[in-house]
Short mmCIF file of C-alpha atoms in Angstrom, two decimals:
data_model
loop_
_atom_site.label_atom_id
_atom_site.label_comp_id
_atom_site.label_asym_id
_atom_site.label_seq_id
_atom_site.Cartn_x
_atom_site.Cartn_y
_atom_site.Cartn_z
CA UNK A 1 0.00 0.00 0.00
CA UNK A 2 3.18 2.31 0.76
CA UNK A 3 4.60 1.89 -1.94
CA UNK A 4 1.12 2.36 -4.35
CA UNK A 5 1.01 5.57 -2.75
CA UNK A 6 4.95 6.75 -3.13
CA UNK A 7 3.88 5.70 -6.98
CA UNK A 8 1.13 8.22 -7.29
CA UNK A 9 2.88 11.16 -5.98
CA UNK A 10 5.91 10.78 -8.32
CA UNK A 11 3.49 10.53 -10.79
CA UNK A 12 1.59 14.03 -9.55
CA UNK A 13 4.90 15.22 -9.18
CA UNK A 14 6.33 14.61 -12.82
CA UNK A 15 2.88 15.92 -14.26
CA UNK A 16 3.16 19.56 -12.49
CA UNK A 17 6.54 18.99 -13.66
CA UNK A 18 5.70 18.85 -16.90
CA UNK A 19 3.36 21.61 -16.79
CA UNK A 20 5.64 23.91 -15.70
CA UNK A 21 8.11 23.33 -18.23
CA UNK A 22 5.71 23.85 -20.70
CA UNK A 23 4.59 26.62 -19.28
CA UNK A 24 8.23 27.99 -19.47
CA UNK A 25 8.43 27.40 -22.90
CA UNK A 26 5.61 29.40 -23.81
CA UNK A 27 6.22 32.08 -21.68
CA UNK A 28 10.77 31.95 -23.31
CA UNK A 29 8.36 31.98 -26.84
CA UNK A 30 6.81 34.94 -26.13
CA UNK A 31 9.52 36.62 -24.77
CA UNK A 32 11.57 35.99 -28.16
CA UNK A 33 8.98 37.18 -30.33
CA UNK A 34 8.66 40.27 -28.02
CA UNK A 35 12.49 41.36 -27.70
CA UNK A 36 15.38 41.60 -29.65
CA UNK A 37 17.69 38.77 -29.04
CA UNK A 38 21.17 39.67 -27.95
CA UNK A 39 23.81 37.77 -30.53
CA UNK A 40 26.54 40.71 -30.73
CA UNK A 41 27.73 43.06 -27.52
CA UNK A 42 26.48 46.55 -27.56
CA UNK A 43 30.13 48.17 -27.74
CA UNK A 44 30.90 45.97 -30.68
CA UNK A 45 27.60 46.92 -32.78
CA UNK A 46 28.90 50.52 -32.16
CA UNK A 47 32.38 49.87 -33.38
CA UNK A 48 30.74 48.35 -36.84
CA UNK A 49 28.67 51.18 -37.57
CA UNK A 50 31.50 53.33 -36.83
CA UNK A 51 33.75 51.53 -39.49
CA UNK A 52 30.95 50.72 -41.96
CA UNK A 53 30.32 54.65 -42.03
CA UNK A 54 33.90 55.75 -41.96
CA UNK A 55 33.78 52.96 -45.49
CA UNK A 56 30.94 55.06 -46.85
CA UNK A 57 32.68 58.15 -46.21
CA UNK A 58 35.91 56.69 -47.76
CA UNK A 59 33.48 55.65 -50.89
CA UNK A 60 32.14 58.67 -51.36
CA UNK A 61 35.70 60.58 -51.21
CA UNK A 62 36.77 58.56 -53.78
CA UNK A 63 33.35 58.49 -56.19
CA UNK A 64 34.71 62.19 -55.68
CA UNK A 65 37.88 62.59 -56.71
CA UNK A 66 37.33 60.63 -59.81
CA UNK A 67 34.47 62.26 -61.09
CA UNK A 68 34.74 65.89 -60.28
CA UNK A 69 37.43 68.57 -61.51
CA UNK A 70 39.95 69.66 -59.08
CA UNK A 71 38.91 72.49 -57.24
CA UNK A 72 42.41 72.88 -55.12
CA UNK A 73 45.07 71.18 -56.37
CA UNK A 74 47.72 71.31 -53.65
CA UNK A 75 51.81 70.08 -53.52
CA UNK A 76 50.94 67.37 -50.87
CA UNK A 77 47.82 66.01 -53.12
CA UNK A 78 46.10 64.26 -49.58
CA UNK A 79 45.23 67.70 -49.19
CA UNK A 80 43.33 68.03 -52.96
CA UNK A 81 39.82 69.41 -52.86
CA UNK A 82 37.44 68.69 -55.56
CA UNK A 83 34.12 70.05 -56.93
CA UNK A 84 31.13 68.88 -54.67
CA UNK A 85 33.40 67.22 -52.04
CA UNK A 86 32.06 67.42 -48.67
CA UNK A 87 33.74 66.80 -44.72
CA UNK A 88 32.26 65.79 -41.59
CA UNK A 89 33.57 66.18 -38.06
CA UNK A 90 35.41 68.36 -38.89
CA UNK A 91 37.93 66.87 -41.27
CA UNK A 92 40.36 67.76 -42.36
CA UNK A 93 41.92 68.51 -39.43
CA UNK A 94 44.29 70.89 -40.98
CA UNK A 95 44.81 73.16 -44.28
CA UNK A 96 47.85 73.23 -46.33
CA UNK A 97 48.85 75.66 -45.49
CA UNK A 98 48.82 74.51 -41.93
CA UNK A 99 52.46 74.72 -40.72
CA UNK A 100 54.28 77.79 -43.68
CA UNK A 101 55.57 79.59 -40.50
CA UNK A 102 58.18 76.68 -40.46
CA UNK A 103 60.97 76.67 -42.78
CA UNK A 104 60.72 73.46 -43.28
CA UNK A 105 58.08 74.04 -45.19
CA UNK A 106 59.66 76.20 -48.00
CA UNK A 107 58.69 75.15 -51.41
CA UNK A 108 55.32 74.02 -50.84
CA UNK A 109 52.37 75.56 -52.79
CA UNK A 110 48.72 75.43 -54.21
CA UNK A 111 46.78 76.52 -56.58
CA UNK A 112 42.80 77.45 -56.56
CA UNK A 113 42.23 76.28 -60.17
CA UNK A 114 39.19 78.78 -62.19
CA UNK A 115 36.36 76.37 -62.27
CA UNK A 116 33.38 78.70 -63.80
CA UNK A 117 32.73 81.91 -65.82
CA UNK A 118 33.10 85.04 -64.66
CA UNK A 119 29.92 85.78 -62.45
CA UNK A 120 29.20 89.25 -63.01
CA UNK A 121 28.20 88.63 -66.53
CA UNK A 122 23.99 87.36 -67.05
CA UNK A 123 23.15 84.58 -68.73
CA UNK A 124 21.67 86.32 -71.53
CA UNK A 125 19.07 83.66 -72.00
CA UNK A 126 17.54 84.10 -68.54
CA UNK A 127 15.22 87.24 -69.51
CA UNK A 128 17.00 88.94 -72.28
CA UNK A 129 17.57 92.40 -70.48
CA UNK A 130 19.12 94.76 -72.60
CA UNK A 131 20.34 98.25 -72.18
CA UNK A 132 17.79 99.11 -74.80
CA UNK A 133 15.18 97.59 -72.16
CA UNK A 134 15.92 100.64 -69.73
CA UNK A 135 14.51 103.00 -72.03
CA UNK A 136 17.67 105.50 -71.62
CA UNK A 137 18.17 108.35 -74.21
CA UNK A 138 19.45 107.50 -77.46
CA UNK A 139 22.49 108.88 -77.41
CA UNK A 140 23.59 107.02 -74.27
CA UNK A 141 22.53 103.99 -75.92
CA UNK A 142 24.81 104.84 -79.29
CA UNK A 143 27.49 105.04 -76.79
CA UNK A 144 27.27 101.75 -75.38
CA UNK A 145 26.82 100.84 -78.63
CA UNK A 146 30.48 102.10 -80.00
CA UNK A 147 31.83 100.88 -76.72
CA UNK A 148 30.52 97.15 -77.64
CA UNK A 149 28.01 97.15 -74.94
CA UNK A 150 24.22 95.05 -75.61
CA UNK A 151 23.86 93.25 -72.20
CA UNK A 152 24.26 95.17 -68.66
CA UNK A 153 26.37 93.13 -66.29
CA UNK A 154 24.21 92.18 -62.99
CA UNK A 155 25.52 95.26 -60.80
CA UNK A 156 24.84 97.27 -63.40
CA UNK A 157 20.92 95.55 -64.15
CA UNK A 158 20.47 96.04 -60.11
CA UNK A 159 22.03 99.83 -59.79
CA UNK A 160 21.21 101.39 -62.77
CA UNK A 161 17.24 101.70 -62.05
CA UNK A 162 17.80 102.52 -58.17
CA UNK A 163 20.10 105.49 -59.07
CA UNK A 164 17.62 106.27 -62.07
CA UNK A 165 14.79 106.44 -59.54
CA UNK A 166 16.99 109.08 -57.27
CA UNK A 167 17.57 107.38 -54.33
CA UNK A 168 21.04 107.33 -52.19
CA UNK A 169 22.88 104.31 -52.91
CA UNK A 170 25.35 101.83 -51.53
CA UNK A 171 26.43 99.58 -54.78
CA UNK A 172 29.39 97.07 -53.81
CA UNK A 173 30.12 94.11 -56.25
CA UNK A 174 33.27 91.93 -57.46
CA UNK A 175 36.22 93.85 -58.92
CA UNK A 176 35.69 94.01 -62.91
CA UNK A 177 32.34 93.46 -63.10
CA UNK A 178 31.41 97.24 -64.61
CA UNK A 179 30.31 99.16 -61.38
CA UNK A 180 31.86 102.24 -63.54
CA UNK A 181 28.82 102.06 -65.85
CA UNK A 182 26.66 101.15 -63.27
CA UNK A 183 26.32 105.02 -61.67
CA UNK A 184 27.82 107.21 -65.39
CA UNK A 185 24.62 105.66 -67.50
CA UNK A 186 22.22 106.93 -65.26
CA UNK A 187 23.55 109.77 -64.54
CA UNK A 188 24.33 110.75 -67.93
CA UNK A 189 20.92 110.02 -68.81
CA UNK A 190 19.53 112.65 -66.36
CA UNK A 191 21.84 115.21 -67.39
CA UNK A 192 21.24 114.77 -70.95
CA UNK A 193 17.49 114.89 -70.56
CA UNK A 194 17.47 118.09 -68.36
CA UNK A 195 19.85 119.90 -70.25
CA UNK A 196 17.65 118.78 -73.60
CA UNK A 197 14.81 120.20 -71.83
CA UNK A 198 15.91 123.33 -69.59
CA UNK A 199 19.12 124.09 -70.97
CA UNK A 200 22.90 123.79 -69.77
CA UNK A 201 23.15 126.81 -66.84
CA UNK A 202 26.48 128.63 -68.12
CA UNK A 203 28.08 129.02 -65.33
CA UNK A 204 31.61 127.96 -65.73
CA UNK A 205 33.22 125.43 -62.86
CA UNK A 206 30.28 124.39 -61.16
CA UNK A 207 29.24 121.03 -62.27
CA UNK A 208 26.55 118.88 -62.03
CA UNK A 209 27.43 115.79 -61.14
CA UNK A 210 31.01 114.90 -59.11
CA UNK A 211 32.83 111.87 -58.86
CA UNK A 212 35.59 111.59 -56.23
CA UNK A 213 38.31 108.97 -56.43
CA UNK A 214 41.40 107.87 -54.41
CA UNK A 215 43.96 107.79 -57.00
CA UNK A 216 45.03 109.75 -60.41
CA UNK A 217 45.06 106.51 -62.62
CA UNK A 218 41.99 106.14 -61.61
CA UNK A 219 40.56 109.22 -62.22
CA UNK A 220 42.29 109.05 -66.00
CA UNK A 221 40.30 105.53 -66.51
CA UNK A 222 36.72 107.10 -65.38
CA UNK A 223 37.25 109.90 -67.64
CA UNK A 224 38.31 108.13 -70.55
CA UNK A 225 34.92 105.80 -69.89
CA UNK A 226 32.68 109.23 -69.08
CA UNK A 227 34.13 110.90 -72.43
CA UNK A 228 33.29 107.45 -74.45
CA UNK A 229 29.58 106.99 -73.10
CA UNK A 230 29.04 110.87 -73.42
CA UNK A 231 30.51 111.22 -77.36
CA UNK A 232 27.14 111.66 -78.30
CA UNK A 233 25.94 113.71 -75.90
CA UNK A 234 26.92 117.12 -75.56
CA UNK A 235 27.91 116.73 -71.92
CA UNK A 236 31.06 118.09 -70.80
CA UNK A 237 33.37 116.05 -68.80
CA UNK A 238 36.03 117.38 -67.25
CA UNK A 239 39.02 116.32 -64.66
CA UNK A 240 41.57 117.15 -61.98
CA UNK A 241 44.31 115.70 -60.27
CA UNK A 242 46.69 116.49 -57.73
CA UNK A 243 49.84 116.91 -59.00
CA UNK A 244 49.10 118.49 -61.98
CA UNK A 245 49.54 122.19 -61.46
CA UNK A 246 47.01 122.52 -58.77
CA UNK A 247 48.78 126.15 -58.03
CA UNK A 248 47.71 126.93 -61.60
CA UNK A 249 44.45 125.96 -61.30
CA UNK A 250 43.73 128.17 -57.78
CA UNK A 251 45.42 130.97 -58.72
CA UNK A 252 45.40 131.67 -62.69
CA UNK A 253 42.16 131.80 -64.81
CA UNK A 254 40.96 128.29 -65.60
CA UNK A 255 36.71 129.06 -65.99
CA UNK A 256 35.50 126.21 -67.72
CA UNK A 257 32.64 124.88 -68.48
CA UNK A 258 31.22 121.53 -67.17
CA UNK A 259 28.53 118.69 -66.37
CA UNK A 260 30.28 116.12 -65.29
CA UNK A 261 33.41 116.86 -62.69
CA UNK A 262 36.26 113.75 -61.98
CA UNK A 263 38.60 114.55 -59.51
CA UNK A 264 40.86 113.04 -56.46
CA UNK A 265 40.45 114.21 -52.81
CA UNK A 266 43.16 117.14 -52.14
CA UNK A 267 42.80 118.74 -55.52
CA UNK A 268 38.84 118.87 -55.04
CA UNK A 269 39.15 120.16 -51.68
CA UNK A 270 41.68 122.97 -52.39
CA UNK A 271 39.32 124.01 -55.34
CA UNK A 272 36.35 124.43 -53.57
CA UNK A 273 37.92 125.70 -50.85
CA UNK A 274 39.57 128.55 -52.64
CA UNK A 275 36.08 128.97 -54.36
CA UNK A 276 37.25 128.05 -57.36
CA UNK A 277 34.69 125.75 -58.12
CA UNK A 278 31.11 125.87 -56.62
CA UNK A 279 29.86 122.84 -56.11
CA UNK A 280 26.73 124.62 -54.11
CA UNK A 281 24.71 123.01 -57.68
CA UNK A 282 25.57 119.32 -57.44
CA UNK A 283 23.47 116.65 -58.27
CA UNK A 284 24.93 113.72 -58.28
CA UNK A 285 28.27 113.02 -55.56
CA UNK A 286 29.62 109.71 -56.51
CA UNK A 287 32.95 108.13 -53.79
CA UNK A 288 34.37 105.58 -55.95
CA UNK A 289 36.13 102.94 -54.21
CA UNK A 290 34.48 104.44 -51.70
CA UNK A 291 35.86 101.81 -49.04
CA UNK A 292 39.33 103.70 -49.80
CA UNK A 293 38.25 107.25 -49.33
CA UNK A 294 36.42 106.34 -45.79
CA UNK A 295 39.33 104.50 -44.47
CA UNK A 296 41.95 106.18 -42.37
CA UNK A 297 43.98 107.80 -45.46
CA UNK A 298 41.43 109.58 -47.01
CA UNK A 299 38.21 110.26 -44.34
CA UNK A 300 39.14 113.95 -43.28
CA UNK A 301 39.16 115.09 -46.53
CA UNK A 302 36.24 112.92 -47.46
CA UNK A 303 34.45 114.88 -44.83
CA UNK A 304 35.41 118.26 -45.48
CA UNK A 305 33.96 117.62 -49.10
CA UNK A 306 30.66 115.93 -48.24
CA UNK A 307 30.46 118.85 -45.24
CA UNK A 308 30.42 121.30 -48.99
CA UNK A 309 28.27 119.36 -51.30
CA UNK A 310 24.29 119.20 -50.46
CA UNK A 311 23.68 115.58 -50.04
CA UNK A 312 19.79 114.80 -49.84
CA UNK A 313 18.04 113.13 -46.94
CA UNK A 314 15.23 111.50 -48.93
CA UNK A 315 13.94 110.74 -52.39
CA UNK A 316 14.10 112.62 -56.07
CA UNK A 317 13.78 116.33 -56.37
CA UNK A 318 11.41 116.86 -59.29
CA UNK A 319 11.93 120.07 -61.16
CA UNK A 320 10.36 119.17 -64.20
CA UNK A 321 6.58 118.02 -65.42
CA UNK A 322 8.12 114.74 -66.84
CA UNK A 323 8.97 111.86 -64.60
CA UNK A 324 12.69 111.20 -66.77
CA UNK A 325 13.05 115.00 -66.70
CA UNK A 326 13.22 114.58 -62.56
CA UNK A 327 16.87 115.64 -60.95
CA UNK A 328 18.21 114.18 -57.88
CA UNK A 329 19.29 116.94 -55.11
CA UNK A 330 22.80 115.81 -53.94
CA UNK A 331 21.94 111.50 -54.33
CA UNK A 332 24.73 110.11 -53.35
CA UNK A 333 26.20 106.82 -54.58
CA UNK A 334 28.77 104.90 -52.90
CA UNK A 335 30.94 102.18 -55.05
CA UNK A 336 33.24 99.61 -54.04
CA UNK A 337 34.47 96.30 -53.98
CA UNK A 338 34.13 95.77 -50.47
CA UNK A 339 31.17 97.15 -48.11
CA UNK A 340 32.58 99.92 -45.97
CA UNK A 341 32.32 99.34 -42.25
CA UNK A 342 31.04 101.40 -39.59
CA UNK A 343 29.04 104.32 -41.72
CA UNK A 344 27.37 106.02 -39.28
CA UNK A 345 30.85 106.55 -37.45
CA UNK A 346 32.63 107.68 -39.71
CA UNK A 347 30.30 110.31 -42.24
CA UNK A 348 27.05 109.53 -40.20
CA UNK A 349 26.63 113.40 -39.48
CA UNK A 350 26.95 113.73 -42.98
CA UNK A 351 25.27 111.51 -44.90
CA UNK A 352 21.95 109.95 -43.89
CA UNK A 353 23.24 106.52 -43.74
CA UNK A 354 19.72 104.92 -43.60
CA UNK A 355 18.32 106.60 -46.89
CA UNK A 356 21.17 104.42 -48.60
CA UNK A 357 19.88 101.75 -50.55
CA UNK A 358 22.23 98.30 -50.26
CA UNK A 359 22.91 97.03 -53.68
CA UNK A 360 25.03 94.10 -53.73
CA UNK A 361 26.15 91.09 -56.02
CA UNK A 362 25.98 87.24 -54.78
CA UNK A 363 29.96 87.24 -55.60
CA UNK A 364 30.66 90.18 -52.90
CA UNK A 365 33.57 89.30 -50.91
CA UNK A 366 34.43 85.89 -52.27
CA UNK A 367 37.35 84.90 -54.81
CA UNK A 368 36.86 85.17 -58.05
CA UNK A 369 36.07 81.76 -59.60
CA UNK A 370 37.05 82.32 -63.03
CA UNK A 371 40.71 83.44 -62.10
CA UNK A 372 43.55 81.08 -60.97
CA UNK A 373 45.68 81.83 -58.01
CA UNK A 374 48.53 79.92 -56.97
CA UNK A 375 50.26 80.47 -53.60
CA UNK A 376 53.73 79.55 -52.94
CA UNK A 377 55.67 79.17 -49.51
CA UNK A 378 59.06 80.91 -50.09
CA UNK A 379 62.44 81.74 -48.04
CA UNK A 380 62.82 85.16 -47.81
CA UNK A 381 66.31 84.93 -49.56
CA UNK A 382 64.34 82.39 -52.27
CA UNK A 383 61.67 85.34 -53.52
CA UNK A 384 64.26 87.66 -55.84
CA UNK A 385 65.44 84.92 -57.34
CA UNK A 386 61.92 83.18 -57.71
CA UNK A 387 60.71 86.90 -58.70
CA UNK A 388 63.36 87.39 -61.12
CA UNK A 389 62.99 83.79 -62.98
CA UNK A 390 59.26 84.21 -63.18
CA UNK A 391 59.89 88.25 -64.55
CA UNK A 392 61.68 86.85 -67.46
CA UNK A 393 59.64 84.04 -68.69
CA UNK A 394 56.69 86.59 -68.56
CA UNK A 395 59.27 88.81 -70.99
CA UNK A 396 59.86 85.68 -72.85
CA UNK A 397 56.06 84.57 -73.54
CA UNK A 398 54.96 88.91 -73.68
CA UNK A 399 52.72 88.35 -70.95
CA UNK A 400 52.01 91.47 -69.12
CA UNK A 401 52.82 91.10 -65.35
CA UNK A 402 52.14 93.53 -62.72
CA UNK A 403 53.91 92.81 -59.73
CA UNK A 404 52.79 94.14 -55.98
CA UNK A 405 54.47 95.22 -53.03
CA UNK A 406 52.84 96.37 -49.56
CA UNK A 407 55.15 99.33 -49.00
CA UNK A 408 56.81 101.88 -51.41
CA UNK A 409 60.49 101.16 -50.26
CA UNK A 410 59.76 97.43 -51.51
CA UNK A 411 58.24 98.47 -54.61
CA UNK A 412 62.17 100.59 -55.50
CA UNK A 413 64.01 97.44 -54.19
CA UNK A 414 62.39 94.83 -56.50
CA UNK A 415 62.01 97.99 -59.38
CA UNK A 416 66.38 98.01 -59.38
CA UNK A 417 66.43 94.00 -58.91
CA UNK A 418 64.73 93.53 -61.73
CA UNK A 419 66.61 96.51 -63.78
CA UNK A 420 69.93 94.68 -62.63
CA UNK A 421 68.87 91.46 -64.14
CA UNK A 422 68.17 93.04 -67.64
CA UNK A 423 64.29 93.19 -67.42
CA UNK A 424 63.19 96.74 -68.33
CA UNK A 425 60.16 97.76 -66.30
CA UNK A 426 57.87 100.80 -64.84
CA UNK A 427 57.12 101.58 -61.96
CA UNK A 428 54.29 103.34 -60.10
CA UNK A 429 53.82 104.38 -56.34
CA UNK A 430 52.96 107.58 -54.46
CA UNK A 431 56.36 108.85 -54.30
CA UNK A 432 56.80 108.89 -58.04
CA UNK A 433 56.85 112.17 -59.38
CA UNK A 434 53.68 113.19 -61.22
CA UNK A 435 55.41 113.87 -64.52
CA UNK A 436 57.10 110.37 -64.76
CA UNK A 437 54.48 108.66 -63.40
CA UNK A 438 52.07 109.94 -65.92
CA UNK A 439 50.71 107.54 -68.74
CA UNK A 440 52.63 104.56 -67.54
CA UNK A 441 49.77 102.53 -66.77
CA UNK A 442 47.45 103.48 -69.94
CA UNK A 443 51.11 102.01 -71.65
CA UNK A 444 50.76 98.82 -69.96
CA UNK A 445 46.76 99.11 -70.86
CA UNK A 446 47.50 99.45 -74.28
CA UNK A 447 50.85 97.37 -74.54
CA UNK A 448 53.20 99.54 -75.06
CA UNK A 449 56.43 99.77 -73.55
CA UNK A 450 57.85 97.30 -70.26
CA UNK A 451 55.20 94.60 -70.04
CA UNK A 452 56.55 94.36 -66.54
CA UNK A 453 54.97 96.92 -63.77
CA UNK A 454 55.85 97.10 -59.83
CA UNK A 455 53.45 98.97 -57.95
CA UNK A 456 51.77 99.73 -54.33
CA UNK A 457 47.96 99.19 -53.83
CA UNK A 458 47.80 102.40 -55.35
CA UNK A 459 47.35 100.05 -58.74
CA UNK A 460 44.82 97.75 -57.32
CA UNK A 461 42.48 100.14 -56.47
CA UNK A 462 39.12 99.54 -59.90
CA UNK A 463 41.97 99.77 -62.40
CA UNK A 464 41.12 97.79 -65.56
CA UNK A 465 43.85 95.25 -66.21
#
C-alpha cells in the first residue's frame, strides 16, 4: 500500500513537472517574439557602424575625386579638394597651409584652379535684359553701342534703375564686373534729358554731377569711360588731379565749363575751398572705391567735401513736369568692392546713412572663380630669385605682369632687382613724381612699352587690367 502511494505522488509530481516546463516554454516563446535577441555586444555593434560609415565616407571621397574637376590642387595632393566634395567632423583637421611659418616648409604651394565663368556677366538667356530695355536716351545707348556694350552686367541691371529712380545708394560688387557704368549711365541720362529740356546753366566750374576717387590713374580711366559713353551727348566732362599744377588751377584763370566733374580728394578740396569751383549746384556726388576714401587715409578730406556738397536726406527732387526729366538733389552713390564698415561713425553726421539703398552682387567678398591663383611658400632669400625667374619668362612669352608690393620702399628694391637682371620695367607708387608717373599705366593698358609693372595698392584700387 506504501509503496502504491509513493507511486502516485511521483506521478503528480512529474505531471506539475511537466506543466511547468511547458509553461516555461511558452512564456521563453513569447519573450523571443517580443524582444530583440542579444547575438553581438552593444560596444561591438557601435564599433561596426562606426567603421561601416567611416567605409561610406571613404566611398564617397573617392566616387569624388574621380568624377569631379579639381577644385584645389595642392603640392601634398592628400590635401586636394574637388568640386562637390564634402567633410564631416570636422575633417580635415588641418589646411595646407597649416604649418608655412616653419621653414621646413619652404617650397610648398597650391593653386585654386578657375572652375566657372566670370559671375558678373547674365546669362543672356535668362530674360534677355538689354540696355535698350531701360529706355535710356538715345544717345547714351549709341554710346554703349560704339563701346561694344548690348547686355548690362548684374551690378549694373540692379544699380542702374535705383540710381535712375533718385535714391542714395550703396552699390558694392566683385572687382571688374562694370560698377563704372553702373552710376555714369544713369547719370548721364539725367543730365542729358534736363539739359535737352531746360538748358545747360552757363556758369563755368560748377558742375553737375562729381565723382571723387582715391587715385590719379583712376581718375584718368573714369574719364576716358565718361568721355566714351558721353561722345554723343553734348555733356562736358572734365578732370583734376593732384599733382598736376594745382597752383595753376587756384590761382590763374581756368573758368570752364562743365557737367560732369572727376577729380581726387586734395585737388577737389583745395578748389572748392579757394572757391574756385562751386559745387553749391551738385546733383549727383559719386565716392568711388568708396571703401578707400572712408578708411583712415582719405576720411578727413572725405568729410570736409561731403560737409560742402548738399547731399539729400530723402527721395528725387522733381523740377520738371516729366517723370525722366526729374533731378536728384545731392543722391549720393557709394561704389566699391568691399562694403565699408562702420558708416554712421565715420560720415554719419553727414550723410543719412539709412536713406542708402544696399545694392550688392551674390559674388561680394568671395574669390573670383574664373581666375587662378597659386600660392607659394618661399624663403625670404628664395623670392628675388623666384621673382626674377618668373619676370623673365613673362618677358619671354609677352605676358604682361604687374607685380605688388605692400610698401613703397619694396616696390624701388624689386624695381632696381629687376633693372639689374636686364628686365626693363615701370614703376608706379605715391612717391613717383607726377610727370614720370604719368601715362605709364594706360602704356601697360594698351601694350606699349615694359610689359613688366611694380606697384603699391595704389594700382589695385578699380583699375582695368
Amino acid at each position: 500500500m506504501m509503496n502504491f502511494q509513493a507511486c502516485l505522488n511521483k506521478i503528480t509530481t512529474l505531471k506539475l513537472c511537466r506543466c511547468h516546463l511547458v509553461q516555461s516554454q511558452q512564456v521563453a516563446t513569447i519573450m523571443s517574439d517580443a524582444l530583440p535577441r542579444i547575438t553581438v555586444p552593444h560596444k561591438m555593434v557601435e564599433r561596426l557602424e562606426k567603421m561601416k560609415q567611416k567605409q561610406q565616407e571613404t566611398m564617397k571621397k573617392k566616387s569624388v575625386k574621380k568624377d569631379n574637376p579639381i577644385i584645389i590642387s595642392c603640392k601634398r595632393k592628400q590635401f586636394n579638394h574637388y568640386k562637390g566634395q564634402l567633410y564631416t567632423n570636422w575633417s580635415p583637421q588641418s589646411l595646407t597651409s597649416h604649418g608655412w611659418k616653419n621653414k621646413r616648409n619652404k617650397g610648398d604651394y597650391f593653386t585654386i584652379n578657375a572652375f566657372q565663368s566670370n559671375p558678373a556677366f547674365r546669362n543672356k538667356t535668362e530674360d534677355g535684359m538689354t540696355f535698350k530695355n531701360m529706355e535710356l536716351d538715345d544717345s547714351i545707348q549709341q554710346g554703349l553701342g560704339d563701346m561694344g556694350l548690348e547686355y548690362p552686367t548684374n551690378i549694373q541691371e540692379m544699380s542702374i534703375p535705383k540710381i535712375l529712380s533718385g535714391s542714395n545708394v550703396l552699390c558694392a560688387a566683385e572687382t571688374g564686373c562694370g560698377k563704372t557704368l553702373a552710376y555714369l549711365v544713369p547719370i548721364a541720362h539725367h543730365l542729358k534729358r534736363y539739359i535737352d529740356r531746360y538748358g545747360r546753366h552757363g556758369t563755368p566750374n560748377k558742375p553737375c554731377s562729381v565723382i571723387i576717387t582715391p587715385s590719379r590713374e583712376l581718375a584718368d580711366q573714369i574719364y576716358d569711360v565718361a568721355c566714351r559713353l558721353t561722345a554723343h551727348t553734348g555733356l562736358l566732362v572734365h578732370s583734376v588731379c593732384g599733382g598736376r599744377g594745382t597752383k595753376k588751377l587756384i590761382y590763374g584763370n581756368n573758368e570752364k565749363l562743365m557737367d560732369i566733374l572727376i577729380a581726387t580728394p586734395d585737388v577737389l578740396r583745395k578748389l572748392t575751398g579757394s572757391k574756385q569751383y562751386d559745387v553749391s549746384g551738385v546733383h549727383h556726388i559719386v565716392l568711388d572705391e568708396g571703401d578707400s576714401l572712408l578708411d583712415d587715409s582719405f576720411i578727413d578730406v572725405t568729410r570736409t567735401l561731403l560737409n560742402r556738397l548738399k547731399v539729400q536726406g530723402d527721395s528725387i527732387t522733381n523740377i520738371g513736369s516729366e517723370s525722366d526729366l526729374a533731378l536728384p538733389c545731392g543722391q549720393v552713390c557709394i561704389v566699391g568692392a568691399t562694403l565699408p564698415r562702420a558708416l554712421n561713425d565715420t560720415i554719419g553726421d553727414v550723410i543719412p546713412v539709412d536713406t542708402l539703398e544696399v545694392v550688392r552682387t551674390n559674388s561680394l567678398h568671395r574669390i573670383m572663380p574664373h581666375i587662378s591663383q597659386k600660392f607659394i611658400r618661399l624663403g625670404p632669400s628664395e623670392k628675388p630669385v623666384w621673382l626674377v625667374k618668373q619676370a623673365k619668362s613673362a618677358v619671354k612669352n609677352k605676358i604682361p605682369t604687374l607685380i605688388f608690393c605692400n610698401k613703397t620702399d619694396t616696390s624701388y628694391f624689386v624695381h632696381h632687382i629687376l633693372r639689374d637682371s636686364g628686365i626693363e620695367t615701370n614703376i608706379i607708387n605715391g612717391k613717383v613724381p607726377e610727370k614720370i608717373r604719368q601715362g605709364k599705366f594706360e602704356e601697360f593698358q594698351r601694350g606699349e612699352g615694359p610689359n613688366i609693372l611694380v606697384c603699391t595698392d595704389i594700382a589695385s584700387r578699380g583699375l582695368d587690367t
